[in-house]
Amino acid sequence: MKAFLSLNGVRKEFAGSVAVEGFTLDVTEGEFVSFLGPSGCGKTTTLRMVAGFEVPTTGRITLAGEDITYAKPNQRNVGMVFQSYALFPNMTVAHNVAFGLRVRKEQAAARDERVAQLLELIHLPDKGDAYPHQLSGGQQQRVALARALAIRPKVLLLDEPLSALDAKIRDELRYEIRRIQQELNITTIYVTHDQEEALALSDRVVVMSRGRIEQVGPPFEVYNNPATAFVASFVGQLNRLSAVVTNSASGTVRVGDSEVRTTSPVDAPGGSEVFLMLRPEELTLDDQADNVLTGKVDTVTFLGSIVRVQVAVNGGRLTADLFNERLLRLPVAGESTLISFPAHACWVMSRESH
Amino acid sequence: MTISTAPVQADAEVLPVEPPAGGNRLFAWLVVAAGAVYFLLPLVTTGYWSLRAVKDTFGFEAYRRVFADPAFVRSFSESVVNAIAAIVLSLLIIVPTAYWVTLRLPRLRPVVEFITLLPFVIPAVVLVFGLIRMYGRPPLLLTRTYDSSRVLLVCAYAALSFPYMYRSVDNGLRAMDVRTLTEAAQSLGASWATILRRVIFPNLRVALLSGALLTFAIVIGELTVALFLAQQTFGPFMANLTRSKVYEPAAMALVAFAITWAALGLIAFLTRPRHKVTR
């Protein structure tokens, strides 16, 4: 597919320190891409360069075949939604939504029709005459979304739009954003530090750390096949056990007294100390899987659909997430247990890279 | 260095004060009474004096004479026009400056704050002599005619208003998320002029009114600068009256006092805390 929005070798420095480096990404039309990473990883700076609020130190940004690297923000036709909503407090909802259309000197009749259409889209058709301060946070963010969409932007940019909202509203609005995005088939970039949000919403996730892209891929891919140690630890939970390589070629390591088989060769010589990484949901408290360790139950936390059990084993502590069911026998703290996991769930990492 | 901007802050809250017990309360009342006497006695005696224009009777003869004086009407309206011109000039300088400092040069804020406070440090006499020395010689020669001197006067008043105007505007800007609002407007296609006109100015309305009314209150009775620039405004008119008349200056003083208080009252009214925005 042809790239619609494309960032090429983008680098941004602020007073000597590098905020973004070697950022290259092609986004196709209608795609929903999330930038995911901890604060300070450069995700917002990258978004702001697409919006035009920052200018790249080097590199190029093209949108719909046009080089916009140095274009002014008010000439790019991008829609932006901010964490703080940023509605104009002196204007009604309808005037806020119409602002971009007024600036474009669109005819009043067409403008009013467009505003009505957008208020319908965000399910707030009766709030046109309300002022922002009369709306809830969730409603304000819907209006901000409508305002950004009113100008028929080429690309929609969302900068942590749900961070200021309550958990329940956040979930609701998350699906709302995805629904609207798919309905309008609008190319969207979504910045977040919340992995759940990124995984739930996106066609592709861009995981960033220290100004660089760590991995780009569909959520399932990024979660299950993390490309780097950072991605593995940032996206989802991860257990880490100390291990020693016993056979590099066959991918066998030793944890405590137990041999652990993996499915791929280990990139470290025999005898070297490594980490064995495991997802909590891939562990079971039985001896049914390829690898079995013995340990002692430390804590048991009942979370509803999930029961989180911490088990002390030789070489560290493992957290196992078990699915709740009515017939489940809850482990008891202090008791001995077996804990097993399949060979393909193992991921070996050298100590230096962590 | 700080100045009180109490009437300017829209969201200033009055802290509850614990009522003092027993004997303390009597002392508190004494202090209040002493303060009241100190401030009110001159007003009362001025008022009393202003009503005694006709021998052995109380009446508003002094006020009637003052208002009937064509020089009063002329000088007062001239001062009003000067004040409005100074306010407009001051707004045009201060709002974009404060906006730009907030948006792009936050590190310069202390510098700009200091500059705007200079009129407090520099006496009016020094200011006016500086102006005359600077602009009263070729090639500018602004002091040559009455009207060109008046331009100079308005400029001086605009400078005198900076401390009040900058504080008001800065307070107003701090109360809103200037940067994000600006970026939101930019991404929607707005130019700088549109942003200032449609987003920044409307949201500063109350702050601008406070600054404007404070400026008005100062400029309307200003004497020193007007006198040295040979302007026949309200300040020199009052000063002149004091030299030639007995009862009228008292009446005049109260009128000027009332104007100032009306301006301050209007600020307090416009900036009163409100839960709902009314338009």
XYZ file of C-alpha atoms in Angstrom, chain A residues 42-325:
284
model
C 9.712 11.432 21.993
C 6.241 10.292 20.968
C 4.562 13.644 21.584
C 7.443 15.533 19.959
C 7.027 13.366 16.856
C 3.286 14.056 16.797
C 3.940 17.782 17.197
C 6.289 17.676 14.217
C 3.491 16.168 12.131
C 1.168 18.920 13.415
C 3.765 21.593 12.646
C 4.255 22.859 16.204
C 7.859 21.666 16.066
C 10.194 21.653 13.087
C 12.474 18.623 12.611
C 16.183 19.327 12.956
C 16.719 16.960 10.028
C 14.509 14.614 8.036
C 11.373 14.962 5.943
C 7.652 14.645 6.532
C 5.256 14.194 3.616
C 1.477 14.126 3.728
C -0.627 13.104 0.716
C 2.387 13.497 -1.546
C 3.192 16.979 -0.297
C 6.338 17.854 1.646
C 5.065 19.499 4.843
C 8.319 19.404 6.818
C 8.474 23.188 7.079
C 4.816 24.087 6.430
C 3.146 26.272 9.066
C 0.695 24.501 11.386
C -2.241 26.525 10.061
C -1.513 25.436 6.494
C -1.307 21.673 6.989
C -4.958 20.752 7.353
C -4.410 18.361 10.214
C -6.898 17.866 13.037
C -5.460 17.908 16.529
C -7.005 16.747 19.794
C -5.248 17.649 23.044
C -5.174 16.022 26.446
C -6.624 19.180 28.029
C -9.435 19.422 25.402
C -8.415 23.037 24.629
C -11.938 24.151 23.754
C -12.302 27.911 23.380
C -14.028 28.908 26.638
C -15.619 32.028 25.153
C -17.471 30.106 22.450
C -20.418 27.727 22.480
C -20.006 24.128 21.420
C -21.363 24.935 17.967
C -18.990 27.884 17.573
C -16.069 25.768 18.707
C -16.865 23.127 16.100
C -17.422 25.811 13.461
C -14.187 27.686 14.256
C -12.055 26.031 11.584
C -14.828 26.436 9.012
C -15.186 30.150 9.814
C -11.453 30.609 9.427
C -11.803 28.938 6.028
C -14.668 31.340 5.244
C -17.052 28.530 4.471
C -20.634 29.639 3.747
C -22.914 29.874 6.773
C -25.459 27.332 5.524
C -22.830 24.711 4.696
C -21.108 25.448 7.981
C -24.240 24.982 10.084
C -25.010 21.747 8.296
C -21.517 20.428 8.912
C -21.691 21.378 12.620
C -25.055 19.610 13.033
C -23.677 16.561 11.270
C -20.645 16.419 13.569
C -22.650 16.930 16.768
C -24.768 14.000 15.591
C -21.611 11.945 15.027
C -20.401 12.537 18.601
C -23.884 11.928 20.015
C -24.282 15.463 21.385
C -26.863 16.915 18.977
C -28.544 19.069 21.662
C -25.420 20.640 23.131
C -24.706 23.165 20.382
C -25.627 26.152 22.545
C -23.820 24.961 25.668
C -20.525 26.448 26.781
C -17.551 24.148 27.374
C -17.645 24.666 31.158
C -21.193 23.292 31.197
C -20.030 19.943 29.812
C -18.356 16.968 31.476
C -14.768 16.099 30.595
C -15.849 13.272 28.316
C -18.309 15.516 26.510
C -15.690 18.238 26.126
C -13.282 15.786 24.554
C -16.009 14.643 22.130
C -16.527 18.258 21.124
C -12.772 18.683 20.674
C -12.833 15.644 18.404
C -15.730 17.092 16.392
C -13.914 20.423 16.113
C -10.795 18.698 14.788
C -12.841 16.664 12.301
C -14.932 19.616 11.103
C -12.207 20.870 8.785
C -12.027 17.459 7.037
C -8.372 17.053 8.002
C -6.053 14.837 6.020
C -4.828 13.281 9.228
C -6.194 13.229 12.762
C -3.672 13.612 15.582
C -4.596 12.709 19.142
C -2.222 13.562 21.990
C -3.143 11.408 25.001
C -6.798 12.400 24.578
C -8.133 10.131 27.319
C -5.529 10.685 30.036
C -7.535 13.322 31.889
C -10.706 11.231 32.074
C -12.158 8.715 34.530
C -11.560 5.029 33.812
C -15.150 4.324 32.788
C -15.465 7.326 30.461
C -12.045 6.479 29.085
C -13.161 2.998 28.006
C -16.339 4.374 26.491
C -14.616 7.119 24.584
C -11.884 4.772 23.408
C -14.390 2.705 21.433
C -16.117 5.871 20.314
C -12.861 7.169 18.834
C -12.258 3.900 17.019
C -15.840 3.810 15.715
C -15.631 7.369 14.368
C -12.193 6.734 12.893
C -13.448 3.689 11.026
C -16.674 5.383 9.986
C -14.759 8.273 8.423
C -11.792 6.110 7.377
C -9.486 8.895 8.530
C -5.749 8.399 8.901
C -5.043 8.710 12.626
C -2.012 9.004 14.852
C -2.652 8.387 18.511
C -0.101 9.159 21.204
C -0.398 7.305 24.498
C 1.609 5.851 27.339
C -1.182 3.382 28.081
C -0.370 0.078 26.393
C -3.894 -1.230 26.786
C -5.217 1.768 24.865
C -2.654 1.346 22.119
C -3.276 -2.394 21.784
C -7.061 -2.041 21.806
C -7.312 0.781 19.268
C -4.581 0.470 16.718
C -3.974 -1.139 13.386
C -0.293 -0.768 14.152
C 1.621 0.214 17.269
C 4.916 2.117 17.218
C 6.756 1.434 20.465
C 9.253 4.181 21.281
C 11.994 4.602 23.829
C 14.540 7.366 24.249
C 13.611 9.056 20.999
C 13.891 5.933 18.883
C 11.480 3.421 17.398
C 11.860 0.077 19.144
C 9.286 -1.839 17.141
C 6.470 -1.255 14.666
C 3.747 -3.816 14.166
C 0.164 -4.922 14.731
C -0.768 -5.145 18.437
C -0.802 -8.957 18.437
C 2.662 -9.056 16.903
C 4.162 -6.456 19.231
C 2.760 -8.149 22.294
C 3.626 -11.721 21.418
C 6.892 -11.215 19.563
C 8.590 -8.226 21.138
C 11.598 -7.184 19.078
C 13.647 -5.767 21.933
C 14.000 -6.104 25.677
C 12.376 -2.715 26.093
C 9.268 -3.681 24.120
C 8.971 -6.938 26.029
C 9.048 -5.178 29.376
C 7.024 -2.089 28.446
C 4.182 -3.784 26.604
C 2.429 -6.105 28.983
C 3.807 -7.659 32.167
C 6.891 -9.774 32.122
C 8.583 -12.170 34.531
C 12.344 -12.246 34.667
C 14.341 -15.169 36.034
C 18.107 -15.517 36.343
C 19.337 -18.419 34.199
C 22.550 -19.968 32.877
C 22.965 -21.109 29.287
C 23.596 -24.871 29.069
C 23.344 -25.355 25.313
C 23.284 -22.380 22.970
C 22.437 -24.338 19.824
C 19.402 -26.153 21.207
C 18.359 -23.172 23.295
C 18.523 -24.810 26.707
C 19.118 -22.891 29.945
C 19.193 -23.827 33.607
C 17.024 -22.109 36.198
C 18.068 -23.226 39.675
C 18.299 -26.995 39.338
C 15.864 -27.331 36.472
C 16.567 -27.472 32.756
C 14.374 -25.210 30.693
C 13.832 -25.809 26.966
C 13.148 -22.968 24.582
C 12.328 -23.091 20.868
C 15.176 -21.065 19.427
C 18.978 -21.020 19.771
C 20.382 -18.688 22.414
C 22.623 -15.861 21.282
C 25.144 -16.362 24.120
C 27.889 -18.928 24.794
C 27.317 -21.881 27.117
C 27.809 -21.030 30.781
C 26.944 -17.361 30.406
C 24.383 -15.773 32.677
C 21.169 -14.654 31.005
C 17.577 -13.720 31.827
C 14.620 -15.936 31.066
C 11.498 -13.892 30.321
C 7.930 -15.191 30.606
C 4.441 -13.630 30.275
C 2.278 -14.174 33.407
C -0.642 -15.518 31.380
C 1.483 -18.278 29.875
C 2.212 -19.887 33.252
C 0.041 -22.573 34.828
C 0.196 -24.086 38.316
C 0.566 -27.691 37.172
C 3.057 -29.966 35.423
C 1.284 -30.125 32.056
C 3.570 -27.889 29.957
C 7.073 -28.468 28.505
C 8.974 -26.907 31.389
C 8.200 -27.456 35.048
C 9.640 -25.591 38.046
C 8.893 -26.057 41.725
C 8.224 -23.151 44.014
C 6.329 -21.767 46.956
C 3.199 -19.630 46.712
C 3.949 -16.143 47.973
C 0.788 -14.075 47.496
C -2.576 -14.673 45.861
C -4.548 -11.703 44.555
C -8.092 -12.212 43.336
C -8.815 -9.639 40.590
C -12.159 -10.934 39.353
C -11.633 -12.417 35.940
C -7.990 -13.031 36.767
C -6.251 -14.544 39.776
C -2.707 -13.278 40.154
C -0.390 -15.677 41.989
C 3.178 -14.890 42.919
C 5.442 -17.867 43.273
C 8.991 -17.873 44.632
C 11.208 -20.168 42.585
C 14.918 -20.739 42.341
C 16.297 -17.835 40.374
C 13.588 -15.300 41.260
C 9.870 -14.734 41.555
C 7.212 -15.574 39.001
C 3.839 -13.925 38.631
C 1.213 -16.185 37.089
C -2.154 -14.902 35.847
C -4.792 -17.633 36.002
C -8.259 -17.251 34.544
C -10.938 -17.365 37.168
C -13.552 -20.122 37.016
